[in-house]
Coordinates of C-alpha atoms in Angstrom, one line a residue:
X31 CA 133.2 81.8 145.6
X32 CA 132.3 78.4 146.9
X33 CA 131.8 77.5 150.5
X34 CA 134.9 75.3 150.5
X35 CA 137.0 78.2 149.1
X36 CA 135.7 80.6 151.7
X37 CA 136.9 78.2 154.5
X38 CA 140.3 77.5 153.0
X39 CA 142.9 77.5 155.8
X40 CA 140.5 77.0 158.6
X41 CA 142.5 74.1 160.1
X42 CA 145.7 76.0 160.1
X43 CA 144.1 79.1 161.6
X44 CA 142.5 77.0 164.3
X45 CA 146.0 75.7 165.3
X46 CA 147.3 79.3 165.2
X47 CA 144.6 80.5 167.6
X48 CA 145.2 77.6 170.0
X49 CA 149.0 78.2 169.8
X50 CA 148.8 82.0 170.4
X51 CA 146.1 81.9 173.1
X52 CA 147.0 78.6 174.8
X53 CA 147.4 80.4 178.1
X54 CA 144.2 82.3 177.9
X55 CA 142.3 79.1 176.8
X56 CA 143.8 77.1 179.7
X57 CA 143.0 79.8 182.3
X58 CA 139.4 80.2 181.1
X59 CA 138.5 76.5 180.9
X60 CA 140.0 75.9 184.3
X61 CA 138.7 79.0 186.1
X62 CA 135.0 78.7 185.3
X63 CA 134.6 75.0 186.4
X64 CA 136.8 75.8 189.5
X65 CA 134.4 78.6 190.4
X66 CA 131.4 76.2 190.1
X67 CA 132.9 73.3 191.9
X68 CA 134.3 75.4 194.8
X69 CA 130.9 77.0 195.2
X70 CA 129.3 73.5 195.2
X71 CA 131.7 72.4 197.9
X72 CA 131.0 75.5 199.9
X73 CA 127.2 74.9 199.7
X74 CA 127.7 71.3 200.9
X75 CA 129.7 72.7 203.8
X76 CA 127.2 75.5 204.7
X77 CA 124.1 73.3 204.5
X78 CA 125.2 69.8 205.7
X79 CA 121.7 68.7 206.8
X80 CA 118.3 68.6 205.2
X81 CA 117.1 71.0 207.9
X82 CA 119.7 73.5 206.8
X83 CA 118.6 73.2 203.2
X84 CA 114.9 73.6 204.2
X85 CA 115.7 76.8 206.2
X86 CA 117.7 78.3 203.4
X87 CA 115.0 77.4 200.8
X88 CA 112.3 79.0 202.9
X89 CA 114.3 82.2 203.3
X90 CA 115.2 82.4 199.5
X91 CA 111.9 81.6 197.9
X92 CA 110.3 85.0 198.7
X93 CA 113.6 87.1 198.6
X94 CA 113.3 89.2 195.5
X95 CA 117.0 90.4 195.8
X96 CA 118.3 86.9 196.1
X97 CA 116.2 85.7 193.1
X98 CA 117.3 88.7 191.0
X99 CA 121.0 88.1 191.8
X100 CA 121.0 84.3 191.7
X101 CA 118.3 83.0 189.4
X102 CA 115.0 81.1 189.6
X103 CA 114.4 79.5 193.0
X104 CA 113.9 75.9 191.9
X105 CA 114.3 72.8 194.1
X106 CA 116.0 74.8 196.8
X107 CA 115.4 72.1 199.3
X108 CA 117.9 69.8 197.5
X109 CA 121.6 70.2 197.3
X110 CA 121.6 70.3 193.5
X111 CA 119.0 73.0 193.4
X112 CA 120.8 75.1 196.0
X113 CA 124.1 74.8 194.0
X114 CA 122.3 75.8 190.8
X115 CA 120.7 78.8 192.7
X116 CA 124.0 80.0 194.3
X117 CA 126.3 79.7 191.3
X118 CA 124.1 79.3 188.2
X119 CA 123.7 82.9 187.1
X120 CA 127.1 84.2 188.0
X121 CA 128.8 81.2 186.3
X122 CA 126.7 81.8 183.2
X123 CA 127.8 85.5 183.1
X124 CA 131.5 84.4 183.3
X125 CA 131.0 81.9 180.5
X126 CA 129.4 84.6 178.3
X127 CA 132.3 87.0 179.1
X128 CA 134.8 84.2 178.2
X129 CA 133.1 83.7 174.8
X130 CA 132.8 87.4 174.1
X131 CA 136.4 88.3 174.9
X132 CA 137.9 85.3 173.1
X133 CA 135.7 85.8 170.0
X134 CA 136.2 89.6 169.8
X135 CA 139.9 89.3 170.3
X136 CA 140.4 86.8 167.5
X137 CA 138.0 88.4 165.0
X138 CA 137.7 92.1 165.1
X139 CA 140.8 92.4 167.3
X140 CA 142.9 90.7 164.5
X141 CA 141.5 93.1 161.9
X142 CA 142.0 96.2 164.0
X143 CA 145.7 95.2 164.7
X144 CA 146.3 94.6 160.9
X145 CA 147.2 91.0 161.3
X146 CA 144.1 89.7 159.5
X147 CA 145.1 91.5 156.4
X148 CA 148.5 89.9 156.4
X149 CA 147.0 86.5 156.8
X150 CA 144.5 87.1 154.0
X151 CA 147.4 87.7 151.7
X152 CA 147.9 84.0 151.9
X153 CA 145.6 81.4 150.4
X154 CA 143.0 81.8 153.2
X155 CA 139.3 82.0 152.7
X156 CA 137.2 85.0 153.7
X157 CA 135.4 83.2 156.6
X158 CA 138.3 81.0 157.7
X159 CA 139.4 83.2 160.6
X160 CA 135.9 83.6 162.0
X161 CA 135.2 79.9 161.6
X162 CA 138.5 78.9 163.3
X163 CA 137.7 81.3 166.2
X164 CA 134.2 79.8 166.6
X165 CA 135.7 76.3 166.6
X166 CA 138.1 77.1 169.3
X167 CA 135.6 79.0 171.5
X168 CA 133.0 76.3 171.0
X169 CA 135.5 73.7 172.1
X170 CA 136.3 75.8 175.1
X171 CA 132.6 75.9 176.1
X172 CA 132.3 72.1 175.5
X173 CA 135.2 71.5 177.9
X174 CA 133.8 73.9 180.5
X175 CA 130.4 72.2 180.4
X176 CA 131.9 68.8 180.6
X177 CA 134.2 69.7 183.5
X178 CA 131.2 71.3 185.4
X179 CA 129.0 68.3 184.8
X180 CA 131.7 65.7 185.7
X181 CA 132.6 67.7 188.8
X182 CA 129.1 67.9 190.1
X183 CA 128.5 64.2 189.4
X184 CA 131.7 63.4 191.3
X185 CA 130.2 65.3 194.3
X186 CA 127.3 62.7 194.3
X187 CA 124.8 65.1 192.7
X188 CA 122.2 63.6 190.3
X189 CA 123.7 62.7 186.9
X190 CA 120.9 64.2 184.8
X191 CA 120.9 67.5 186.8
X192 CA 124.7 67.7 186.4
X193 CA 124.5 67.1 182.7
X194 CA 121.7 69.8 182.3
X195 CA 123.8 72.3 184.4
X196 CA 126.9 71.7 182.3
X197 CA 125.0 71.9 179.0
X198 CA 123.5 75.2 180.1
X199 CA 127.0 76.7 180.5
X200 CA 128.2 75.2 177.2
X201 CA 125.1 76.4 175.2
X202 CA 125.1 80.0 176.6
X203 CA 128.8 80.3 175.7
X204 CA 128.1 79.3 172.2
X205 CA 125.2 81.8 171.9
X206 CA 127.5 84.7 172.9
X207 CA 130.3 83.5 170.6
X208 CA 127.8 83.7 167.8
X209 CA 126.5 87.1 168.9
X210 CA 130.0 88.5 169.2
X211 CA 130.9 87.3 165.7
X212 CA 127.9 89.1 164.3
X213 CA 128.5 92.3 166.2
X214 CA 132.2 92.2 165.1
X215 CA 131.0 92.8 161.5
X216 CA 129.3 96.1 162.5
X217 CA 132.0 98.1 164.2
X218 CA 135.7 98.8 163.4
X219 CA 136.6 99.0 167.1
X220 CA 137.2 96.0 169.4
X221 CA 136.1 97.9 172.5
X222 CA 132.8 98.9 170.8
X223 CA 132.3 95.2 170.0
X224 CA 132.9 94.1 173.6
X225 CA 130.9 97.0 174.9
X226 CA 127.9 96.2 172.7
X227 CA 127.9 92.5 173.5
X228 CA 128.4 93.5 177.2
X229 CA 125.3 95.6 177.0
X230 CA 123.4 92.7 175.5
X231 CA 124.6 90.6 178.4
X232 CA 123.5 93.2 180.9
X233 CA 120.1 93.5 179.3
X234 CA 119.8 89.7 179.4
X235 CA 120.7 89.7 183.1
X236 CA 118.1 92.4 183.9
X237 CA 115.3 90.7 181.8
X238 CA 116.1 87.4 183.4
X239 CA 116.0 89.0 186.9
X240 CA 112.7 90.8 186.2
X241 CA 111.2 87.6 184.8
X242 CA 112.3 85.4 187.7
X243 CA 110.9 87.9 190.2
X244 CA 107.6 88.1 188.3
X245 CA 105.8 85.3 186.5
X246 CA 108.7 84.2 184.3
X247 CA 107.5 85.7 181.0
X248 CA 110.3 88.2 180.6
X249 CA 112.9 85.5 181.2
X250 CA 112.0 84.2 177.7
X251 CA 113.5 87.3 176.3
X252 CA 116.9 86.6 177.8
X253 CA 119.5 84.1 176.6
X254 CA 120.4 83.5 180.3
X255 CA 116.7 82.8 180.9
X256 CA 116.6 80.3 178.0
X257 CA 119.3 78.1 179.4
X258 CA 118.0 78.3 183.0
X259 CA 114.7 77.0 181.7
X260 CA 116.5 73.7 181.3
X261 CA 115.8 73.4 185.1
X262 CA 118.9 71.5 186.2
X263 CA 118.1 69.4 189.3
X264 CA 114.5 70.4 189.2
X265 CA 112.8 68.3 186.5
X266 CA 115.1 68.8 183.5
X267 CA 113.8 70.2 180.2
X268 CA 116.0 70.0 177.1
X269 CA 114.2 71.9 174.4
X270 CA 115.1 75.4 175.7
X271 CA 118.7 74.5 175.0
X272 CA 117.9 73.7 171.4
X273 CA 116.2 77.1 171.1
X274 CA 119.4 78.8 172.3
X275 CA 121.5 76.8 169.8
X276 CA 119.1 77.8 167.0
X277 CA 119.6 81.5 167.9
X278 CA 123.4 80.9 167.9
X279 CA 123.2 79.4 164.5
X280 CA 121.2 82.3 163.2
X281 CA 123.8 84.7 164.6
X282 CA 126.7 82.9 162.9
X283 CA 124.7 82.8 159.6
X284 CA 124.0 86.6 159.9
X285 CA 127.7 87.2 160.6
X286 CA 128.8 85.4 157.5
X287 CA 126.3 87.3 155.4
X288 CA 127.3 90.6 156.9
X289 CA 131.0 89.8 156.3
X290 CA 130.3 89.5 152.6
X291 CA 129.1 93.1 152.5
X292 CA 132.0 94.9 154.0
X293 CA 135.7 95.5 153.4
X294 CA 138.4 93.8 155.4
X295 CA 139.2 95.9 158.4
X296 CA 136.1 98.1 158.0
X297 CA 132.7 97.8 159.7
X298 CA 129.2 98.2 158.4
X299 CA 128.8 101.3 160.5
X300 CA 131.5 103.9 159.8
X301 CA 133.0 105.5 162.9
X302 CA 131.9 108.9 163.8
X303 CA 134.6 111.6 163.0
X304 CA 136.1 113.2 166.0
X305 CA 136.2 116.9 166.8
X306 CA 138.7 119.0 164.7
X307 CA 140.6 119.9 167.9
X308 CA 141.5 117.6 170.8
X309 CA 140.3 118.5 174.3
X310 CA 142.9 120.4 176.3
X311 CA 143.3 117.6 178.8
X312 CA 144.5 115.2 176.0
X313 CA 147.6 117.3 175.7
X314 CA 148.8 115.8 179.0
X315 CA 149.6 112.2 180.0
X316 CA 147.1 112.2 182.8
X317 CA 144.3 113.4 180.4
X318 CA 145.2 110.6 178.0
X319 CA 145.2 108.0 180.8
X320 CA 141.8 109.2 182.0
X321 CA 140.4 109.1 178.5
X322 CA 141.7 105.6 177.9
X323 CA 140.5 104.2 181.2
X324 CA 137.2 106.0 181.8
X325 CA 135.1 103.3 180.3
X326 CA 136.7 100.6 182.5
X327 CA 136.4 102.8 185.6
X328 CA 132.7 103.4 184.9
X329 CA 132.1 99.7 184.1
X330 CA 133.8 98.4 187.3
X331 CA 132.1 101.1 189.4
X332 CA 128.7 100.1 188.1
X333 CA 129.4 96.4 188.6
X334 CA 130.4 96.7 192.2
X335 CA 127.6 99.2 192.9
X336 CA 125.1 96.6 191.7
X337 CA 126.8 93.9 193.7
X338 CA 126.6 96.1 196.7
X339 CA 122.9 96.6 196.2
X340 CA 122.3 92.9 195.9
X341 CA 124.2 92.2 199.1
X342 CA 122.8 95.1 201.0
X343 CA 119.2 94.2 200.0
X344 CA 119.6 90.7 201.6
X345 CA 121.2 92.1 204.9
X346 CA 117.9 92.9 206.5
X347 CA 116.8 89.2 206.3
X348 CA 120.1 87.6 206.9
X349 CA 119.2 86.5 210.5
X350 CA 116.2 84.6 209.3
X351 CA 118.2 83.3 206.4
X352 CA 121.2 81.9 208.3
X353 CA 120.3 82.3 211.9
X354 CA 120.0 78.5 212.6
X355 CA 123.0 77.4 210.5
X356 CA 125.8 76.3 212.8
X357 CA 128.4 76.7 210.1
X358 CA 127.5 80.3 209.6
X359 CA 127.6 80.8 213.3
X360 CA 131.2 79.6 213.2
X361 CA 131.9 82.2 210.5
X362 CA 130.4 84.9 212.7
X363 CA 133.0 84.0 215.3
X364 CA 135.7 84.7 212.7
X365 CA 134.8 88.4 212.9
X366 CA 134.7 88.6 216.7
X367 CA 131.1 89.8 217.0
X368 CA 127.7 88.2 217.7
X369 CA 125.9 90.5 215.3
X370 CA 125.1 88.2 212.3
X371 CA 124.1 91.1 210.1
X372 CA 127.3 93.0 210.6
X373 CA 129.3 89.8 210.0
X374 CA 127.3 89.2 206.8
X375 CA 128.0 92.8 205.6
X376 CA 131.7 92.5 206.4
X377 CA 131.9 89.3 204.4
X378 CA 129.9 90.9 201.5
X379 CA 132.1 94.0 201.4
X380 CA 135.2 91.8 201.3
X381 CA 133.7 90.0 198.3
X382 CA 133.0 93.3 196.4
X383 CA 136.5 94.6 197.4
X384 CA 137.9 91.4 195.7
X385 CA 135.9 92.3 192.6
X386 CA 137.2 95.9 192.8
X387 CA 140.8 94.6 192.9
X388 CA 140.1 93.5 189.3
X389 CA 139.9 97.1 188.4
X390 CA 143.2 97.9 190.1
X391 CA 145.0 95.1 188.2
X392 CA 143.4 96.0 184.9
X393 CA 144.1 99.7 185.3
X394 CA 147.7 99.3 186.4
X395 CA 148.3 97.0 183.4
X396 CA 146.8 99.3 180.8
X397 CA 150.2 100.8 179.9
X398 CA 151.4 97.3 179.0
X399 CA 148.6 97.1 176.4
X400 CA 149.6 100.5 175.1
X401 CA 153.2 99.4 174.9
X402 CA 152.3 96.1 173.1
X403 CA 150.1 98.0 170.6
X404 CA 153.1 100.4 169.9
X405 CA 151.2 103.4 171.1
X406 CA 153.5 104.1 174.0
X407 CA 156.7 104.8 172.0
X408 CA 155.3 107.8 170.1
X409 CA 154.3 109.4 173.4
X410 CA 157.8 108.8 174.8
X411 CA 159.3 110.4 171.7
X412 CA 157.7 113.7 172.9
X413 CA 158.9 115.6 176.0
X414 CA 157.2 113.1 178.2
X415 CA 159.3 111.0 180.6
X416 CA 158.7 107.3 181.4
X417 CA 158.0 108.2 185.0
X418 CA 155.4 110.8 184.0
X419 CA 153.7 108.5 181.5
X420 CA 153.6 105.5 183.9
X421 CA 152.6 107.7 186.8
X422 CA 149.6 109.0 185.0
X423 CA 148.2 105.5 184.6
X424 CA 149.1 104.7 188.2
X425 CA 147.2 107.8 189.3
X426 CA 144.1 106.5 187.6
X427 CA 144.6 103.0 189.1
X428 CA 145.0 104.3 192.7
X429 CA 142.4 107.0 192.5
X430 CA 140.0 104.8 190.6
X431 CA 140.3 102.1 193.3
X432 CA 138.9 104.6 195.8
X433 CA 136.0 105.4 193.4
X434 CA 135.2 101.8 192.9
X435 CA 135.2 101.0 196.6
X436 CA 133.1 104.1 197.3
X437 CA 130.5 102.8 194.7
X438 CA 130.5 99.4 196.4
X439 CA 129.8 100.8 199.9
X440 CA 127.3 103.3 198.5
X441 CA 125.3 100.5 196.8
X442 CA 125.3 98.3 200.0
X443 CA 124.4 101.3 202.2
X444 CA 121.6 102.5 200.1
X445 CA 120.0 99.0 199.7
X446 CA 120.4 98.1 203.4
X447 CA 119.1 101.5 204.5
X448 CA 116.1 101.2 202.2
X449 CA 115.2 97.8 203.7
X450 CA 115.2 99.0 207.3
X451 CA 118.8 99.7 208.2
X452 CA 118.3 103.5 208.2
X453 CA 120.0 106.3 206.4
X454 CA 123.0 106.1 208.6
X455 CA 124.1 102.9 206.9
X456 CA 125.4 104.8 203.8
X457 CA 128.4 106.5 205.5
X458 CA 128.9 103.5 207.7
X459 CA 129.2 101.0 204.8
X460 CA 131.1 103.4 202.5
X461 CA 133.7 103.8 205.3
X462 CA 133.8 100.0 205.7
X463 CA 134.4 99.5 202.0
X464 CA 137.1 102.2 201.9
X465 CA 139.0 100.2 204.5
X466 CA 140.1 97.9 201.7
X467 CA 141.9 100.7 199.8
X468 CA 145.4 99.5 200.9
X469 CA 144.6 96.0 199.6
X470 CA 143.7 97.3 196.2
X471 CA 146.7 99.6 196.1
X472 CA 148.8 96.5 196.9
X473 CA 147.5 94.8 193.8
X474 CA 148.2 97.9 191.7
X475 CA 151.7 97.9 193.1
X476 CA 152.2 94.3 192.3
X477 CA 151.0 94.8 188.7
X478 CA 153.3 97.8 188.4
X479 CA 156.3 95.8 189.6
X480 CA 155.6 93.1 187.2
X481 CA 155.3 95.6 184.4
X482 CA 158.6 97.2 185.3
X483 CA 160.6 94.0 185.5
X484 CA 158.7 91.0 184.0
X485 CA 156.0 92.5 181.6
X486 CA 155.4 89.1 180.0
X487 CA 154.4 87.7 183.4
X488 CA 151.7 90.2 184.3
X489 CA 149.1 87.4 184.3
X490 CA 150.7 86.5 187.7
X491 CA 148.8 89.4 189.2
X492 CA 145.5 87.9 188.1
X493 CA 146.5 84.5 189.4
X494 CA 147.3 86.0 192.8
X495 CA 143.9 87.7 192.8
X496 CA 142.2 84.4 191.9
X497 CA 143.9 82.8 194.9
X498 CA 142.7 85.6 197.1
X499 CA 139.2 84.9 195.9
X500 CA 139.4 81.3 196.9
X501 CA 140.8 82.2 200.3
X502 CA 138.2 84.9 200.9
X503 CA 135.1 83.0 199.8
X504 CA 135.9 79.4 200.7
X505 CA 138.9 79.5 203.1
X506 CA 136.7 78.9 206.1
X507 CA 134.6 76.2 204.5
X508 CA 137.5 74.4 203.0
X509 CA 139.4 74.5 206.3
X510 CA 142.5 76.1 204.8
X511 CA 145.4 76.5 207.3
X512 CA 146.1 79.9 208.8
X513 CA 149.4 80.3 206.9
X514 CA 147.5 80.0 203.6
X515 CA 144.7 82.4 204.5
X516 CA 147.2 84.8 205.9
X517 CA 148.8 85.1 202.4
X518 CA 145.8 87.2 201.3
X519 CA 146.1 90.9 202.0
X520 CA 142.3 91.1 202.4
X521 CA 142.5 88.9 205.5
X522 CA 144.7 91.6 207.2
X523 CA 142.2 94.4 206.6
X524 CA 139.8 95.2 209.6
X525 CA 136.5 93.5 208.6
X526 CA 134.2 96.4 209.1
X527 CA 131.5 96.9 210.2
X528 CA 132.0 93.7 212.2
X529 CA 135.5 94.2 213.6
X530 CA 135.1 95.3 217.3
X531 CA 138.6 96.8 217.5
X532 CA 139.9 97.7 214.1
X533 CA 143.6 98.4 214.1
X534 CA 145.6 100.5 211.7
X535 CA 149.0 98.8 211.7
X536 CA 148.1 96.2 209.1
X537 CA 146.6 98.7 206.6
X538 CA 149.6 101.0 207.1
X539 CA 152.0 98.1 206.4
X540 CA 150.1 97.1 203.3
X541 CA 150.2 100.6 202.0
X542 CA 154.0 100.7 202.6
X543 CA 154.4 97.5 200.7
X544 CA 152.3 98.8 197.9
X545 CA 154.4 102.0 197.7
X546 CA 157.6 99.9 197.6
X547 CA 156.3 97.7 194.8
X548 CA 155.2 100.8 192.9
X549 CA 158.5 102.6 193.2
X550 CA 160.3 99.4 192.2
X551 CA 158.1 99.1 189.1
X552 CA 158.8 102.7 188.1
X553 CA 162.5 102.1 188.5
X554 CA 162.3 98.9 186.4
X555 CA 160.4 100.6 183.6
X556 CA 163.0 103.4 183.4
X557 CA 165.8 100.9 182.9
X558 CA 164.3 98.3 180.5
X559 CA 163.7 98.5 176.8
X560 CA 160.3 99.6 175.6
X561 CA 158.4 96.9 173.8

């Protein structure tokens, strides 16, 4: 088979991917640059003078936790260097996830769903679908990199630094698109593909963190470390980006070679056969829901636990880090206390609670995925009511929200306690994190209501959560009016441990609204058609 024959139909499949995933593409390519640019605006607001930048740079250079979480401390006494430090690593992680999910969905996901086999019955080449997916994902990364670079230049940051920063995002996304394409040839299961590439991303983050804290050697073993070696705003170097692109090209070449050695729909590694008899719990809807969602629950819990550790580790030095910053002093007044450390912890716990709300939305929406994959109807054909089936997934969403917030508070408490706060910080910060349970339940209720009445519009829940992120992280810096900030349920939760007089009326009201949305969603699901 010639190369041209193997790519027959690539153009048509590219248009198909763009048509089918146009909403996902638009959300990703807008969300990542928006994250970077809003953070850049926040940094400009937090450090308006050179003195503020110098104080922040001095506090960050020797802070191992900040370096591990944010990246190499390069040119921190400049606005561009501070922006790269604050948003560089987290933005790169989002770009890698974008490429992983989009590539896995349109390669292994299409084969697992059986659609790839139907398409291959047409005059379509063996590598056409993977190539079309790579073209779309590469274009997405180019657009993300261009928007990031143009946005930073528009904020009067150096052109060369902005270009290097944008290119680092683009190149890392292409690397993970190539890696996902290669891994998709190995396993038959999309979740295994995403989990495997996610493990690579986690290892890349850890190696980069260890290298940046040390002498930088280990960072060369990490794709994240490669693109950060481009040193945006700190004396740019371009050759590490070419190294990363070479690895991406090798991954794509390996993917094509592996694809030639397997059957369509199969993987190079055969799935392990399951036990001859199912576990007793799988005979009940709740057991099935727990089995389906345990991976997500563990993943989200670990993520917020690590985020809690990162924030808690910095808490002991926060007064030295931000004590002379007038903008941060104004943010302290927002919580009604003069204790800068408690205010920092309150803000940090709100951020990890916003992250935890992602689990609540994803978990409550899991039944929609089961319905779309036609796995819900066979269950409903048994003596299982719609209310019981949906209630089992809701139980995981509501109970899992408590677990996720507990993990966040535990991580912050352990880290802050180990750096001088004392053992009493663990129960104190766990309790402060659990104060956000009503807010997470509200998002679970909103997702349930959308599932019951407008299942095609469930992305609205993610859009609302994104708006809450902007309000919570940048509302004060951007000077948003009170009626806008008041739209976020997280703003009505007592900001512990800083709130001097935490009330219970707002959390009770949020819980009541969550319950009403949940009941409405259950009623809607009982009355609409399945599928």
